[in-house]
CSV table of C-alpha atoms in Angstrom, one decimal:
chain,number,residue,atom,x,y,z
T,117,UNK,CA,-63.2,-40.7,-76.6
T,118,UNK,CA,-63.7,-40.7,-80.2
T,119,UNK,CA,-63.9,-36.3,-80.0
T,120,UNK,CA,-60.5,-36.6,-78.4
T,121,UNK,CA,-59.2,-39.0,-81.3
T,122,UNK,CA,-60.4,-36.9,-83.4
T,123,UNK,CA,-59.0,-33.8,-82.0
T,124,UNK,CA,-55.7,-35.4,-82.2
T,125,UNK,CA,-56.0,-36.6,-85.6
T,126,UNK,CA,-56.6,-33.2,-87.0
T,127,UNK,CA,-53.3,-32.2,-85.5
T,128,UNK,CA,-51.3,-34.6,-86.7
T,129,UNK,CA,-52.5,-34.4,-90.4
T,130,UNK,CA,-51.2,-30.6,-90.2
T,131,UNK,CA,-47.8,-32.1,-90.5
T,132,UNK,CA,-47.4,-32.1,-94.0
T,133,UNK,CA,-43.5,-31.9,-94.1
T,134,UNK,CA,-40.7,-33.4,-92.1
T,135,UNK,CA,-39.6,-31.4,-89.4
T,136,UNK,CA,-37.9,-32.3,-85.8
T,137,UNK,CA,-39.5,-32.2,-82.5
T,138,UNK,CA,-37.8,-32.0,-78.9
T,139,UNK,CA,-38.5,-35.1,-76.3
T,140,UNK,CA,-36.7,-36.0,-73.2
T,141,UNK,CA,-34.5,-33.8,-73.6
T,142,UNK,CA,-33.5,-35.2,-77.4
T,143,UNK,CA,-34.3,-33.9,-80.9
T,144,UNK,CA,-36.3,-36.6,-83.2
T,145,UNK,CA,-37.3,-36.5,-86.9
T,146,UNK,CA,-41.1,-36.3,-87.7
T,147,UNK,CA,-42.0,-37.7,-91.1
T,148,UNK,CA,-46.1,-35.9,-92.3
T,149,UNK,CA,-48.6,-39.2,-90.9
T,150,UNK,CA,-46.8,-40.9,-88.3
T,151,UNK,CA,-48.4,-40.6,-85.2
T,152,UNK,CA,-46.4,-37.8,-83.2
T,153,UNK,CA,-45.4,-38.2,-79.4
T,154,UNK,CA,-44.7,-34.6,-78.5
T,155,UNK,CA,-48.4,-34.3,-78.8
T,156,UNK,CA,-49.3,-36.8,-76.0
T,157,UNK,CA,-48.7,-36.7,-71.7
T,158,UNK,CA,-48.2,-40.2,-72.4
T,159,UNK,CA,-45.2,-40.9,-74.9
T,160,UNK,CA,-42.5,-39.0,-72.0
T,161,UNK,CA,-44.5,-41.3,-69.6
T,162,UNK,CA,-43.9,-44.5,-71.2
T,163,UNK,CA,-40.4,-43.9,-72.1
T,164,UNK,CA,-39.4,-43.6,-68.2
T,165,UNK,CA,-41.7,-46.5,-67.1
T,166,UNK,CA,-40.4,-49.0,-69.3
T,167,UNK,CA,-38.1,-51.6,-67.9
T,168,UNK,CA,-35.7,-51.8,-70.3
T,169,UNK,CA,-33.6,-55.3,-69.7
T,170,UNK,CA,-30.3,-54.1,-69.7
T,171,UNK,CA,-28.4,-56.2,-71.7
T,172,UNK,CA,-31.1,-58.1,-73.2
T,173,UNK,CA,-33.9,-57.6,-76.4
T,174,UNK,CA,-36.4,-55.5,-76.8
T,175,UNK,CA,-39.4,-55.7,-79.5
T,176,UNK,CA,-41.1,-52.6,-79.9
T,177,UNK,CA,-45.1,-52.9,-82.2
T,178,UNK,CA,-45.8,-49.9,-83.6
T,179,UNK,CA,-42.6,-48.3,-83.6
T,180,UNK,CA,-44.1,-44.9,-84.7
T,181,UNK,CA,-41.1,-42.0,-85.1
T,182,UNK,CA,-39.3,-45.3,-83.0
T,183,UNK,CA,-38.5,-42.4,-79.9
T,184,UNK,CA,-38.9,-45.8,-77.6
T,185,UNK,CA,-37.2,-48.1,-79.5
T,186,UNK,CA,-34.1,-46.0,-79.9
T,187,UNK,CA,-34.3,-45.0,-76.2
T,188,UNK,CA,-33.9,-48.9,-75.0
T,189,UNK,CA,-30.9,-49.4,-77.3
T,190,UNK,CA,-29.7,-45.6,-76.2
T,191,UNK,CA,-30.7,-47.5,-72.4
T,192,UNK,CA,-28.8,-50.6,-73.0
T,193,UNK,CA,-30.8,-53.5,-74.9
T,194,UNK,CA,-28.6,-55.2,-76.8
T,195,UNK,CA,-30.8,-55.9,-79.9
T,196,UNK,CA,-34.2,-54.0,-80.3
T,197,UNK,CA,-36.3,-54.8,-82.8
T,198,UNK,CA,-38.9,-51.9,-83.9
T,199,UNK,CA,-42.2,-53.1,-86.0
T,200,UNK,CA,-44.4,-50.9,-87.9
T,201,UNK,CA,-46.7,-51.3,-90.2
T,202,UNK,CA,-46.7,-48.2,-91.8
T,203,UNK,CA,-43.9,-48.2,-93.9
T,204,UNK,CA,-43.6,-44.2,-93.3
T,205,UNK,CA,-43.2,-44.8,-89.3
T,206,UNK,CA,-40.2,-48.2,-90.5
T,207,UNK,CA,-38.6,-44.9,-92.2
T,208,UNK,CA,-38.6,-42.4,-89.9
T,209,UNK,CA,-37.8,-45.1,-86.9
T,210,UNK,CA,-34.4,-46.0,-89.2
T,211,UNK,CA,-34.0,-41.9,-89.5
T,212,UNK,CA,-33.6,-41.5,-85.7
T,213,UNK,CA,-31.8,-44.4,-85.2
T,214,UNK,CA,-29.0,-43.4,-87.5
T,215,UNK,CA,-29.6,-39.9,-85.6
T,216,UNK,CA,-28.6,-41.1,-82.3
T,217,UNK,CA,-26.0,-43.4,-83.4
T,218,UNK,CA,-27.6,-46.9,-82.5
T,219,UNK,CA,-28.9,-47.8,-85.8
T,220,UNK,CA,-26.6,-51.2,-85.9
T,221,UNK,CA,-29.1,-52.2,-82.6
T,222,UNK,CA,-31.9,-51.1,-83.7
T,223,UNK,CA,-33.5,-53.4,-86.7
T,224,UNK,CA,-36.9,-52.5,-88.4
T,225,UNK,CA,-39.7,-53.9,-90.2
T,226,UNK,CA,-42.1,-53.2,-91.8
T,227,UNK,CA,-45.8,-55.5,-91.0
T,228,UNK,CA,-48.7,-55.7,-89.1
T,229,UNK,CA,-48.1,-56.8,-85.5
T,230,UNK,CA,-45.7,-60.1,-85.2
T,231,UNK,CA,-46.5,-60.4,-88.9
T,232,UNK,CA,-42.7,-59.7,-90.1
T,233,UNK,CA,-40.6,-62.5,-87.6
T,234,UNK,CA,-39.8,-65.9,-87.6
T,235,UNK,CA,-40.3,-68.5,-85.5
T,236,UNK,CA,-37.0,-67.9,-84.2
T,237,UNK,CA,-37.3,-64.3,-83.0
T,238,UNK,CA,-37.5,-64.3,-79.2
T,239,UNK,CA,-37.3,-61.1,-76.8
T,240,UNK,CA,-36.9,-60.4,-73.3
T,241,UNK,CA,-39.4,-57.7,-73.4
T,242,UNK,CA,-42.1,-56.6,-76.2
T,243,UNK,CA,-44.2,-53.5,-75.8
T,244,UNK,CA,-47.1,-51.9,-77.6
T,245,UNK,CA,-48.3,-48.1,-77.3
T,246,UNK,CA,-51.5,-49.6,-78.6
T,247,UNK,CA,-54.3,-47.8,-80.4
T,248,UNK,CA,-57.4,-47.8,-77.9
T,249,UNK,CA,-59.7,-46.1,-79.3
T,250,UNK,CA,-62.3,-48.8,-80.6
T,251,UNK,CA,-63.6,-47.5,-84.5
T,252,UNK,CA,-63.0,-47.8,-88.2
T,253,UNK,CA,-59.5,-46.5,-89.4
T,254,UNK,CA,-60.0,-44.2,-92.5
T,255,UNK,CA,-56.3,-44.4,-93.6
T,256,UNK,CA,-52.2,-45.3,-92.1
T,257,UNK,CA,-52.1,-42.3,-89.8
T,258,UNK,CA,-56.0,-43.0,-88.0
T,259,UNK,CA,-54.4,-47.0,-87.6
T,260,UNK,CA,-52.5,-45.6,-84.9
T,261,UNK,CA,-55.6,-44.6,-82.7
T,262,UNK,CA,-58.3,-47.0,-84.0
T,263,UNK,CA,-58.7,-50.7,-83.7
T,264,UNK,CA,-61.9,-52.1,-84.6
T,265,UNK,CA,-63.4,-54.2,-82.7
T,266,UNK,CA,-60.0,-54.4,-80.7
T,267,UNK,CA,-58.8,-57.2,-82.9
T,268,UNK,CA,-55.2,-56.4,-82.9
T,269,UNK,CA,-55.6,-56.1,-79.2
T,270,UNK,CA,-56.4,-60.2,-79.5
T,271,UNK,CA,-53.9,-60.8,-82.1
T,272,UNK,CA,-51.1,-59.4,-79.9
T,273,UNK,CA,-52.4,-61.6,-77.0
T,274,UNK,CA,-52.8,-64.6,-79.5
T,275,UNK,CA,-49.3,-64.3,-80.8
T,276,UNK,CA,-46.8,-62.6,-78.3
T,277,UNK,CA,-46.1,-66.1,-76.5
T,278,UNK,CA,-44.2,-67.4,-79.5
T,279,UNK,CA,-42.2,-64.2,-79.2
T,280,UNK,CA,-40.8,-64.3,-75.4
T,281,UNK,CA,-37.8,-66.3,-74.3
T,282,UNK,CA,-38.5,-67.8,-71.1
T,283,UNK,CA,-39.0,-65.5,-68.5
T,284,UNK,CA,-39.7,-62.6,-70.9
T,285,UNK,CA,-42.0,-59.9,-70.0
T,286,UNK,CA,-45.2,-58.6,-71.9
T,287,UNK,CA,-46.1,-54.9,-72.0
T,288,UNK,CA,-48.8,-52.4,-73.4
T,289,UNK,CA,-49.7,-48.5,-72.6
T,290,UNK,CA,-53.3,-47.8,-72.8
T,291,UNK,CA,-55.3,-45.7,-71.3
T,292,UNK,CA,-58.8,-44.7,-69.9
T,293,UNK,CA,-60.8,-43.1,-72.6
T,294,UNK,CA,-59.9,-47.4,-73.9
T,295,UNK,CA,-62.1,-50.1,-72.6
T,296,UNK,CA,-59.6,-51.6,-70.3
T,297,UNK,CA,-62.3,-54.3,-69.2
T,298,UNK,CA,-62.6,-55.7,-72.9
T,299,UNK,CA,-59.2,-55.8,-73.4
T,300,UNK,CA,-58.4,-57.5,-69.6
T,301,UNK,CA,-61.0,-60.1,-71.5
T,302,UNK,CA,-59.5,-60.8,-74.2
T,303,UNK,CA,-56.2,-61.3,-72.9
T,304,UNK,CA,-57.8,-63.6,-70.5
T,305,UNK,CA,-59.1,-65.7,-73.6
T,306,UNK,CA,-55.2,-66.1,-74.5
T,307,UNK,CA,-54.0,-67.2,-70.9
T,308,UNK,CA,-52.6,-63.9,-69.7
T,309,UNK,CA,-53.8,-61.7,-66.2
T,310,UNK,CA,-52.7,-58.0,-66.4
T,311,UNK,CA,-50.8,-56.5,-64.2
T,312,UNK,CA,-50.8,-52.7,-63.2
T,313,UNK,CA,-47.4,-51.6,-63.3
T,314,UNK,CA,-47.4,-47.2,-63.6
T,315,UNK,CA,-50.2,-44.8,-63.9
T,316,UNK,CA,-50.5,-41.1,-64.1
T,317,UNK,CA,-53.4,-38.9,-64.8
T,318,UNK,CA,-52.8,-36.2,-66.7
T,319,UNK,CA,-54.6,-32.5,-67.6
T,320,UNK,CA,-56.6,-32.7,-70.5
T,321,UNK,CA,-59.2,-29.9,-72.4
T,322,UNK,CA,-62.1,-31.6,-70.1
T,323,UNK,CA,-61.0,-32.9,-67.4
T,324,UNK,CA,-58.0,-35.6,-67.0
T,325,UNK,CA,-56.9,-38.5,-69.0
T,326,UNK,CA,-55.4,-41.4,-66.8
T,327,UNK,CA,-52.6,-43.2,-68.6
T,328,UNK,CA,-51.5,-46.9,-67.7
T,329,UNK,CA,-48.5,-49.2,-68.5
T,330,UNK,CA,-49.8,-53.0,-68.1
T,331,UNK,CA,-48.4,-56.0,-67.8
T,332,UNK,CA,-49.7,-59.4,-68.8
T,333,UNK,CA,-48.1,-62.5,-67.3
T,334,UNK,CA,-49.0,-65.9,-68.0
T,335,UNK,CA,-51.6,-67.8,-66.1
């Protein structure tokens, strides 16, 4: 897990000047340390799993380039709300909504999980690409594959309640080389069961990497 992390890492940090990258059949801006999804199976995954509530709000953690977010407004939300908190993925997330036209849906921010709303911010669907790989973050960029000791994984679980209207759906893309057991506990601790919804295993340099989208409903 962590030499596949790693691997990853070292390709990303050889971005060291904003460039475009092709996805789903659409050209995105690529600011240098923002985690990169034209390098992962999973990011064209995820963006065709997702149940985008027509019509409805969408709250994406981690926006990241914000490829996801921009695709539910481009896939008819009616508000999406993209949180980062890297202030170098908020940026390139605005860039690529103004790219594709929907920047007066898409609204970001700039904090650590649920850190930047207000009591008042409800949504019928949040989702997290989260960062599974259990170690210690050297800098921005590595935040996007580390979480020690999965403690955002138990602040998201803590805190996303507050954030759902009634009815409102909870999501999060992991994956194996993650310790989906820990995390299935944790959530537990907070009152939610997951719920497979898509899986896919995919190629990788030794062997496969199994990719998941779960949700986590209320007990």
């Amino acid at each position: 897990m962590q030499e596949v992390a790693a691997k990853l890492i070292t390709r990303h940090r050889e971005i060291t000047s904003p460039r475009t990258f092709e996805l789903l059949g659409l050209d995105w801006d690529l600011l240098p340390g923002v985690y990169a999804p034209h390098l992962s199976q999973s990011s064209a995954l995820y963006a065709e799993w997702l149940p985008y509530p027509l019509h409805g709000s969408f709250c994406e953690v981690g926006s990241g380039t914000g490829y996801i977010s921009v695709l539910a407004a481009l896939r008819g939300c009616a508000s999406v709300t993209a949180l980062d908190l890297s202030a170098a993925a908020v940026e390139n997330t605005r860039l690529n909504a103004v790219r594709h036209g929907v920047d007066e849906v898409v609204h970001t921010a700039q904090g650590d999980l649920f850190e930047p709303l207000t009591s008042e911010d409800r949504f019928d669907l949040i989702y997290w690409n989260s960062n599974f790989v259990e170690g210690e973050p050297a800098d921005a960029l590595e935040r996007a594959f580390f979480d020690p000791g999965y403690a955002a994984h138990a602040a998201y679980f803590r805190d996303a309640a507050a954030h759902l209207e009634p009815g409102g759906r909870l999501l999060l893309g992991f994956t194996d080389l993650g310790d989906e057991n820990r995390v299935r506990a944790l959530a537990a601790e907070y009152g939610w069961r997951a719920v497979p919804l898509r899986a896919a295993k995919c190629a990788a340099e030794k062997g496969h990497i199994e990719y998941r989208l779960l949700e986590f409903q209320q007990r």
